Short mmCIF file of C-alpha atoms in Angstrom, two decimals:
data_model
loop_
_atom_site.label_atom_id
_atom_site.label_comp_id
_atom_site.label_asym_id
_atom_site.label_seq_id
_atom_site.Cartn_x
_atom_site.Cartn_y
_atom_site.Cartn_z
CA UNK A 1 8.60 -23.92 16.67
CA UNK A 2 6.43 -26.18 18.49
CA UNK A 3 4.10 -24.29 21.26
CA UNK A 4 4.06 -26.29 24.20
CA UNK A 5 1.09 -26.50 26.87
CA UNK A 6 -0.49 -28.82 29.66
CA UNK A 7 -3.65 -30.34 29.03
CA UNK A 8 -6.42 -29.15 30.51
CA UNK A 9 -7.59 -27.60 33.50
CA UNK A 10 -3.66 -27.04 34.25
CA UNK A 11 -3.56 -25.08 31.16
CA UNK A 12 -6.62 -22.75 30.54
CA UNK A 13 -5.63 -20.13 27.32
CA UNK A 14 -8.53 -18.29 28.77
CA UNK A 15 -6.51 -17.11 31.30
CA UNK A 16 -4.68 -14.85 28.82
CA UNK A 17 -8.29 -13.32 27.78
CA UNK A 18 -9.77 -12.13 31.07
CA UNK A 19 -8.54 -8.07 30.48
CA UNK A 20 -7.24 -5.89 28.47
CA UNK A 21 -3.64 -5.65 30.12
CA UNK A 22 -3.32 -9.45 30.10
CA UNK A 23 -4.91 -9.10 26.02
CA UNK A 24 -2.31 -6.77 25.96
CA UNK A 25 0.74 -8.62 27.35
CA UNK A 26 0.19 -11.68 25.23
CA UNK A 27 -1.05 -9.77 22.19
CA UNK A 28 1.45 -11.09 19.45
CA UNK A 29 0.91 -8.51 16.31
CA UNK A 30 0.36 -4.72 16.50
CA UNK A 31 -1.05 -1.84 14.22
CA UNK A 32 0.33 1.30 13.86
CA UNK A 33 -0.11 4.15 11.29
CA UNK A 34 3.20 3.98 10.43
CA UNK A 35 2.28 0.77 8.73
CA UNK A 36 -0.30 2.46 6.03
CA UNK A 37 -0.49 3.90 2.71
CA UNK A 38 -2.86 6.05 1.34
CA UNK A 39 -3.80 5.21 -2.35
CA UNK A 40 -5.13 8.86 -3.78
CA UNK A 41 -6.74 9.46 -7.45
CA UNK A 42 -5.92 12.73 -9.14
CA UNK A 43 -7.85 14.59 -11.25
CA UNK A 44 -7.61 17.20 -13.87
CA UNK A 45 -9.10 20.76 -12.39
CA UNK A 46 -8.85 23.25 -9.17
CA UNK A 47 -10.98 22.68 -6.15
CA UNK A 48 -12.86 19.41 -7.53
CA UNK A 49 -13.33 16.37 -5.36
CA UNK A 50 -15.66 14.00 -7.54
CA UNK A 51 -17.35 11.58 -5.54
CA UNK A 52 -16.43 7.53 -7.13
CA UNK A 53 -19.66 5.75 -6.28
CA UNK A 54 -18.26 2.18 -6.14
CA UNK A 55 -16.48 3.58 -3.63
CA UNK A 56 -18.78 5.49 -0.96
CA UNK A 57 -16.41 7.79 1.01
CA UNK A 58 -13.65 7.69 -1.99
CA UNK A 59 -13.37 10.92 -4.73
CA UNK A 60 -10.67 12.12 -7.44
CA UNK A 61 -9.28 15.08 -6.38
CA UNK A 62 -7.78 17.84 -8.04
CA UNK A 63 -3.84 18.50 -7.43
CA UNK A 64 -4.59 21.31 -5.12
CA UNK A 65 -6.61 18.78 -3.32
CA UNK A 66 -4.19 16.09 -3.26
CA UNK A 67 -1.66 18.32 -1.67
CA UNK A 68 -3.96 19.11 1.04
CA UNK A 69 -4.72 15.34 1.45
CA UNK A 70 -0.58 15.22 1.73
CA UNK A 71 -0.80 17.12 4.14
CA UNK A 72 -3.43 15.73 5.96
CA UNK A 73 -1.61 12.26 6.00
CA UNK A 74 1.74 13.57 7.56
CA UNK A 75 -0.29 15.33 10.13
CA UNK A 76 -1.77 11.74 11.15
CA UNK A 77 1.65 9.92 10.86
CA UNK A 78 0.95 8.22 7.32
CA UNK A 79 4.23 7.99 6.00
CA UNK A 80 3.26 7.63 2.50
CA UNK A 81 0.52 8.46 -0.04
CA UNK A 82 0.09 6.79 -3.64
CA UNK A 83 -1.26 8.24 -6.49
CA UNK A 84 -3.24 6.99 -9.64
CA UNK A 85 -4.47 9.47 -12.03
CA UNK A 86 -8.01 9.64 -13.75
CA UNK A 87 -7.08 10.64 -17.45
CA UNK A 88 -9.13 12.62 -19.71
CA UNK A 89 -10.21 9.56 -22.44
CA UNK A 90 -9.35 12.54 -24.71
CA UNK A 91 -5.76 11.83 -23.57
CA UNK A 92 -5.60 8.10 -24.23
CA UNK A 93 -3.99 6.44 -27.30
CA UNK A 94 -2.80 2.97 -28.45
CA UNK A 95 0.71 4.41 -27.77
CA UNK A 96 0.01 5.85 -24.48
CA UNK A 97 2.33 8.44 -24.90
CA UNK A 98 0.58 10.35 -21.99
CA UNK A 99 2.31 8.03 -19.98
CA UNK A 100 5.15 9.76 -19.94
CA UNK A 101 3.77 13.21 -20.62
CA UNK A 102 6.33 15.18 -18.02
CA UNK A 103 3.17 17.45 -17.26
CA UNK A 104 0.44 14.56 -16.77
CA UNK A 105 -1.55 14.50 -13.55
CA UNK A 106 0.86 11.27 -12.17
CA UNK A 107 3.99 13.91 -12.31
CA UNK A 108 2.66 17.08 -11.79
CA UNK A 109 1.11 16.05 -8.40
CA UNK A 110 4.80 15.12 -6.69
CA UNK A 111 6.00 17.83 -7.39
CA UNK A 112 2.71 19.99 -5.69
CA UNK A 113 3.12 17.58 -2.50
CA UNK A 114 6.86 17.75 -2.30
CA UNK A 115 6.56 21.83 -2.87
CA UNK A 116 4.42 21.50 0.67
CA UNK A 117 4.71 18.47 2.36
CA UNK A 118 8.15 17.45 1.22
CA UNK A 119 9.04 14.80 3.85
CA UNK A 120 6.10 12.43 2.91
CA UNK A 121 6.60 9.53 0.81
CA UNK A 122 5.13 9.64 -2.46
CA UNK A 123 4.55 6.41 -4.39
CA UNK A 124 3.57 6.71 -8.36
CA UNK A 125 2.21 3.71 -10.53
CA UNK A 126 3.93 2.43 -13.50
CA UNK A 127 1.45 0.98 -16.02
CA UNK A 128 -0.05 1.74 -19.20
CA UNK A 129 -3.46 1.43 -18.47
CA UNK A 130 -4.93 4.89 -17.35
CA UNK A 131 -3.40 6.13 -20.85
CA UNK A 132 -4.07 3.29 -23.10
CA UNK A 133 -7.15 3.30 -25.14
CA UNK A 134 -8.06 -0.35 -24.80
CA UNK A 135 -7.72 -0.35 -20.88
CA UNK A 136 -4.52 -2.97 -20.80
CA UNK A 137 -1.51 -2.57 -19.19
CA UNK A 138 0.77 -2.59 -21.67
CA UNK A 139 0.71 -1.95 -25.57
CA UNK A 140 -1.60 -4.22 -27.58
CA UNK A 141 -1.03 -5.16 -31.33
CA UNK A 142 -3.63 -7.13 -32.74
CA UNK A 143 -5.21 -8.12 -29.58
CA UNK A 144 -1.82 -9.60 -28.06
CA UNK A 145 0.05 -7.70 -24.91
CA UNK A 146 3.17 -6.85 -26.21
CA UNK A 147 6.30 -7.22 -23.31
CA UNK A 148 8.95 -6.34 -24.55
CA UNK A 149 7.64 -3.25 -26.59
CA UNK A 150 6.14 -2.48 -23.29
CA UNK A 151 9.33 -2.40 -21.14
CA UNK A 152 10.59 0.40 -23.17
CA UNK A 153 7.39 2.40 -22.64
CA UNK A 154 7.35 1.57 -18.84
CA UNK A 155 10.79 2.98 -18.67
CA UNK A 156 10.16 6.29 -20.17
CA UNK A 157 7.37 6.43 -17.84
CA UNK A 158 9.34 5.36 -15.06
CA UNK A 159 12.11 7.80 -15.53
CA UNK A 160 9.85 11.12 -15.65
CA UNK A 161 8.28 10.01 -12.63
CA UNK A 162 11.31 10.06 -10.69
CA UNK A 163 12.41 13.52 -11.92
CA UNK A 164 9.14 14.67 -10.83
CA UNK A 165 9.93 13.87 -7.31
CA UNK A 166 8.76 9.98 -6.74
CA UNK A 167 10.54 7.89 -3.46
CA UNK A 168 8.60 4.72 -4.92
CA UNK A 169 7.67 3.58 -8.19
CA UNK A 170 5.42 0.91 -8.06
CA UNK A 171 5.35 -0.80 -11.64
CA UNK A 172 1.74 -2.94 -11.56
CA UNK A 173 2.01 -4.16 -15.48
CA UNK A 174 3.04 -7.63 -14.48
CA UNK A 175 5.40 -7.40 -17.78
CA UNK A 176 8.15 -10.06 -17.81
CA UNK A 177 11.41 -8.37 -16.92
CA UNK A 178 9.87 -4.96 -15.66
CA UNK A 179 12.31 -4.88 -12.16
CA UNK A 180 15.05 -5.27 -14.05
CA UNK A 181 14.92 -3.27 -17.13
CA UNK A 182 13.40 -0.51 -14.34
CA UNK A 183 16.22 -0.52 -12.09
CA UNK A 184 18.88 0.02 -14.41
CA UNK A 185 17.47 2.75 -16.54
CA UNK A 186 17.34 4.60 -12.94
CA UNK A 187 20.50 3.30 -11.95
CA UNK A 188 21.93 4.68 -15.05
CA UNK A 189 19.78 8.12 -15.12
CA UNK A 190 21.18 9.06 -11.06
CA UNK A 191 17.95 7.55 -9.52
CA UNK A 192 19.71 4.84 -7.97
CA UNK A 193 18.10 6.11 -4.52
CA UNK A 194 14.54 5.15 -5.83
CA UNK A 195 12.83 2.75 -4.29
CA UNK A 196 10.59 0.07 -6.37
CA UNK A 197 7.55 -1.78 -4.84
CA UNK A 198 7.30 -4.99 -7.10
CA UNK A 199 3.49 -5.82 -7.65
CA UNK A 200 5.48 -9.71 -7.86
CA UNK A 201 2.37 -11.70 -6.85
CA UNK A 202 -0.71 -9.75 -8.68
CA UNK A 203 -3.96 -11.70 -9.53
CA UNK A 204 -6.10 -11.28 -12.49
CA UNK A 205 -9.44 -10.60 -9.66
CA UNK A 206 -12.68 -9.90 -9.53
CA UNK A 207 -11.95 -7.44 -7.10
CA UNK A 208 -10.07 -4.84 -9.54
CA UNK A 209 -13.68 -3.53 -10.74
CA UNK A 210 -14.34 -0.02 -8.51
CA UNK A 211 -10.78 0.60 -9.20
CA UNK A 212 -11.11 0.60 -12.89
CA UNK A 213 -14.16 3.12 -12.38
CA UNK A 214 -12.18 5.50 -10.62
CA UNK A 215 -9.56 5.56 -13.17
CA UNK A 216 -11.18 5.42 -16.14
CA UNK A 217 -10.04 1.78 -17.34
CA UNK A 218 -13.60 -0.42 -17.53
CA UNK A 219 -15.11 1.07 -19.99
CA UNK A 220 -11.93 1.06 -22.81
CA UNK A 221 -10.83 -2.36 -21.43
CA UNK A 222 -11.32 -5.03 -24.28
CA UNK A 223 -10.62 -8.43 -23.07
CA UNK A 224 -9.34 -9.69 -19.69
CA UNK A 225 -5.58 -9.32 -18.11
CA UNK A 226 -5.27 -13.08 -17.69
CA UNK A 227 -2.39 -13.58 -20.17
CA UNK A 228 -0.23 -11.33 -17.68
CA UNK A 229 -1.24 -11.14 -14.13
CA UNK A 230 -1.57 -14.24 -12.07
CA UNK A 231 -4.07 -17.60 -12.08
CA UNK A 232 -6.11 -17.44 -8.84
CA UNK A 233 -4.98 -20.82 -8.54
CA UNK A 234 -1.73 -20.27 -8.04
CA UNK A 235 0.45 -20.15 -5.11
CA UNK A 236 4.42 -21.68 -6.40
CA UNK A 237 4.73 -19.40 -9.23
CA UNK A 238 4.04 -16.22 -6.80
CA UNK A 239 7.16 -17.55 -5.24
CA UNK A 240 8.95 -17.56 -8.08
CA UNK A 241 7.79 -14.01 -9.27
CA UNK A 242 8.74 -12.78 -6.10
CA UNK A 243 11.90 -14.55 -6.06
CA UNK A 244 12.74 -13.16 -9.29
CA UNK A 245 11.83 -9.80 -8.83
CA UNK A 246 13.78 -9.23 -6.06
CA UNK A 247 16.77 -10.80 -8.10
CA UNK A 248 15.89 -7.99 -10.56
CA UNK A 249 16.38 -4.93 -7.79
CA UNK A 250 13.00 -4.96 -6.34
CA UNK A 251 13.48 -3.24 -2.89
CA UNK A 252 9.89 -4.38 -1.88
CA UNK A 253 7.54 -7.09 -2.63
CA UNK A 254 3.70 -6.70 -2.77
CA UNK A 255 0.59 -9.62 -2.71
CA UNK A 256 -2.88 -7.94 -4.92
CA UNK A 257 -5.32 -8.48 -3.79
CA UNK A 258 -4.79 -8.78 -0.06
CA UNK A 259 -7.53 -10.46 2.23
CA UNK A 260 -7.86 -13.15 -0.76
CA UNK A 261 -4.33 -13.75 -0.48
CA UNK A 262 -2.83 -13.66 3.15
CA UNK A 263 -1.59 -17.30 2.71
CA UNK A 264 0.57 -15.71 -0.29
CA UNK A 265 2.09 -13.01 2.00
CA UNK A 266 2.67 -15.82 4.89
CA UNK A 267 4.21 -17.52 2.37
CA UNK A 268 6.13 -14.77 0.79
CA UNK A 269 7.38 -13.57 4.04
CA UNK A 270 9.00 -16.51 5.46
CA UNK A 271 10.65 -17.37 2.15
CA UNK A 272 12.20 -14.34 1.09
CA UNK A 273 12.14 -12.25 4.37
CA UNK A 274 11.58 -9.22 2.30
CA UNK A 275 9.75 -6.05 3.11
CA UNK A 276 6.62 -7.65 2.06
CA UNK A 277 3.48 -5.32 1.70
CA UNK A 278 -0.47 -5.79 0.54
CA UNK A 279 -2.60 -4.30 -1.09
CA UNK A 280 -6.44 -4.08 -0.17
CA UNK A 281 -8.47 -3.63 -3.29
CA UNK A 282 -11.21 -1.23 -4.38
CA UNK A 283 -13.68 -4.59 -4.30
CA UNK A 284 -12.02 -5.24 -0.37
CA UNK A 285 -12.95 -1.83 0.73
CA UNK A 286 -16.06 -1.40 -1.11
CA UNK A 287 -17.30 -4.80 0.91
CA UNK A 288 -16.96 -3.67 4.21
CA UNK A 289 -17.86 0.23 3.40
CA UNK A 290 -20.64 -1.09 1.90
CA UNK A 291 -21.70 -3.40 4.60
CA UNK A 292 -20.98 -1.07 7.36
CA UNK A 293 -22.90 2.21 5.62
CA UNK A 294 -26.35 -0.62 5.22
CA UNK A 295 -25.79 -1.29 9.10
CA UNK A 296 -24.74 -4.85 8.59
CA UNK A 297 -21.25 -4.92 10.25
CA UNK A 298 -19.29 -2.29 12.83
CA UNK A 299 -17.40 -0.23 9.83
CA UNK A 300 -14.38 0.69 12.16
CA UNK A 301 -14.50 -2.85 13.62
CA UNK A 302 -13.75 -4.82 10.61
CA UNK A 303 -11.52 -2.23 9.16
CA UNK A 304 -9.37 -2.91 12.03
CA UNK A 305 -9.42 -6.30 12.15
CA UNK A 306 -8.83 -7.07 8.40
CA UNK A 307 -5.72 -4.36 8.38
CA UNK A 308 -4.83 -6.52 11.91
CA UNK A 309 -5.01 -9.54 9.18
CA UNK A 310 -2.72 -8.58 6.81
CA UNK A 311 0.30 -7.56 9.48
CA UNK A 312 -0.85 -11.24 11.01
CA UNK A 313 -0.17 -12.87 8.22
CA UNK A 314 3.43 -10.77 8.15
CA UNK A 315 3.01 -8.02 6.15
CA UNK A 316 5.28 -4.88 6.72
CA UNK A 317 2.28 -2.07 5.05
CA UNK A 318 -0.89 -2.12 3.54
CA UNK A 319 -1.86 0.22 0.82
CA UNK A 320 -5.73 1.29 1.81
CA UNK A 321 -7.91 3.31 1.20
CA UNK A 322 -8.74 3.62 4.31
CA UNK A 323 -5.54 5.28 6.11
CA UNK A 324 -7.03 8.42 7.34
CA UNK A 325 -9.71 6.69 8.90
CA UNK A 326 -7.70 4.05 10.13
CA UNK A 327 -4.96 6.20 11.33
CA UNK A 328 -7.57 8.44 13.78
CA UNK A 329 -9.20 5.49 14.85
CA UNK A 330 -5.53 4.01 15.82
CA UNK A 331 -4.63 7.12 17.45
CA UNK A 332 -8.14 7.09 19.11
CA UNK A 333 -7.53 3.66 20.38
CA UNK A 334 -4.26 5.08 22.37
CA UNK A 335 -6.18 8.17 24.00
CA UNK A 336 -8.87 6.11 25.12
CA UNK A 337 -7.13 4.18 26.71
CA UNK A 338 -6.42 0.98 25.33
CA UNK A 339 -2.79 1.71 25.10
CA UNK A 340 -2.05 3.09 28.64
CA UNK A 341 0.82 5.87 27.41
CA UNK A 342 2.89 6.41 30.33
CA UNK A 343 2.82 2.88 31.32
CA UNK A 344 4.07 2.19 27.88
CA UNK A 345 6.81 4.55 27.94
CA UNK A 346 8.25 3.75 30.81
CA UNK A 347 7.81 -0.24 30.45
CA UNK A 348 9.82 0.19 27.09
CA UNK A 349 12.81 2.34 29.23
CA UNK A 350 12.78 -0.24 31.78
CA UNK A 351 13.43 -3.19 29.35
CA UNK A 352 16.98 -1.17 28.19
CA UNK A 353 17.51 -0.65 31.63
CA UNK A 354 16.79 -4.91 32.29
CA UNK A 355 18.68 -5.31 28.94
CA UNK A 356 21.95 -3.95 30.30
CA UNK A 357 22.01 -0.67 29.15
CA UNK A 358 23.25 1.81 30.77
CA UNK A 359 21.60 5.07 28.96
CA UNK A 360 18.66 5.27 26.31
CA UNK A 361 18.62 7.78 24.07
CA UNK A 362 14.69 8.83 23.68
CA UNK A 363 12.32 10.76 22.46
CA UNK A 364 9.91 10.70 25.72
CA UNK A 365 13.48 11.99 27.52
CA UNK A 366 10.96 14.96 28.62
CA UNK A 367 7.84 12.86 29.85
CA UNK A 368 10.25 10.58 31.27
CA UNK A 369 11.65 13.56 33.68
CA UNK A 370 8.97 14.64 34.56
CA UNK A 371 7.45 11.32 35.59
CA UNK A 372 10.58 10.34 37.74
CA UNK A 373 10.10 13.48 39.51
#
């Protein structure tokens, strides 16, 4: 598509700018909480919330905790909450058999959220690295990342997560093959309704580090991950990932980091047209939380704007750590007024009605009436 316009002064694009209905009208993305994930950590204990201080305003919670933080998502309108355990080092070994430990933190915790808050979406993380005692991702023998030995370990983990109650896995190894052997060891167990979030197009970054704190992974990690997530450099081989991934049975695709990488997910998205998601890193949220807590920036501002970002550049979700916040400043935005909700409402009937239809079925049916009244 080409955008036509007049040269100037018979065009003038400030025209578009001069208030917030005509912002509004020509306003081409939108926002909504329906569009986040929450990524939790879960901690060993009862009633502990342990501050991670590369993170300001991020802790490890306790299961009890995490249900409450279920709870308090679905009551906001997050539609899904992820969940990364923080495993006692006394628990990792070079065959990570914790991994797949039916009663480790990962698998207990869906079942504690479901038990409560059992129409929320609850996405688990397949990867060896919480439970591995040299930090990787998959199993190491004499210092080289074993794949295919891995795949088998990645789908016993896999398989216990989704009889503990997981809608999404999300398998972040970046092993060679992991959608496919995945998807039909569920396929063959009865989980064929589980959904898998490829992590097709993740980066070996610099912006991993306050993650790795809050699960426990720096300080065993010996080495880097280059030799199986992605070059910085590279944008054609994240195609092909993708590409292959979602030959494999991935259901969704996801770009790690995010703000880094929002020409990936442009790309990504008009390639493959798949339900395309980001994530925004520990190191992404600790910039701007950091910033905004030393005065620097407007906190809620940029939070905003660089979730606005990722749905710009055509993503379907971001996982971020900061849902709740975003999701009452969202909801704020509506009350006060920058989202006029009657005018909305009734805009949106009208356009059936201008459509050609000749009844909506609707949820405002009741605010409707009692407008037209």
């Amino acid at each position: 598509m080409r955008p036509i316009s007049a040269p100037f002064p018979i065009s003038r694009f400030r025209r578009l700018r001069q208030t917030p209905a005509l912002r509004a009208l020509a306003q081409e993305n939108t926002l909504s909480v329906g569009d986040l994930i929450w990524p939790v950590f879960v901690r060993d204990g009862v009633g502990l919330r342990e501050p991670i201080a590369s993170m300001p305003g991020v802790a490890r919670l306790s299961v009890d905790l995490v249900v409450r933080a279920a709870e308090e998502a679905a009551a906001l309108g997050i539609p899904a909450i992820c969940l990364f355990p923080y495993t006692d080092p006394t628990l990792k070994t070079e065959d990570c058999a914790e991994a797949w430990n039916p009663d480790n933190l990962t698998n207990r915790a869906p079942r504690a959220i479901k038990a409560v808050v059992p129409d929320i979406a609850v996405m688990t993380d397949v990867a060896l690295d919480p439970y591995n005692a040299n930090g990787h991702d998959g199993l190491v023998r004499n210092g080289v990342i074993l794949n295919d030995e891995t795949l088998e370990a990645l789908v016993r983990q896999a398989l216990v997560q989704a009889d503990s109650g997981a809608d999404i896995i999300g398998p972040s190894d970046m092993m060679d093959g992991g959608i496919g052997a995945l998807r039909q060891a569920l396929e063959v167990a009865g989980h064929k309704n589980v959904v898998l979030m490829s992590y097709a197009a993740k980066y070996a970054s610099a912006f991993y580090g306050p993650f790795r704190d809050a699960v426990g992974a720096s300080g065993p990690l010996k080495g880097d991950k280059k030799t199986y997530q992605m070059n910085a450099a590279n944008s054609d081989e994240a195609m092909r990932l993708i590409e292959r991934d979602l030959a494999e049975g991935a259901d969704m695709v996801m770009v790690k980091p995010g703000m880094p990488y929002l020409d990936i997910i442009r790309r990504a998205k008009d390639m493959f047209g798949a339900p395309t998601y980001a994530y925004q890193v520990s190191g992404e949220y600790a910039m701007i939380r950091g910033a905004a807590d030393r005065g620097w920036i407007d906190g809620e501002k940029a939070m905003l704007e660089s979730l606005m970002a990722f749905r710009r550049a055509g993503c379907d979700g971001v996982l971020t750590y900061f849902a709740p916040e975003a999701a009452r400043a969202i909801k704020a935005a509506a009350q006060n007024g920058w989202l006029d909700h009657d005018k909305t409402m009734m805009e949106s009937m009208l356009a059936f009605k201008r459509a050609g239809a000749d009844g909506v079925l609707t949820y405002f049916a009741r605010d409707i009436a009692r407008l037209l009244k």
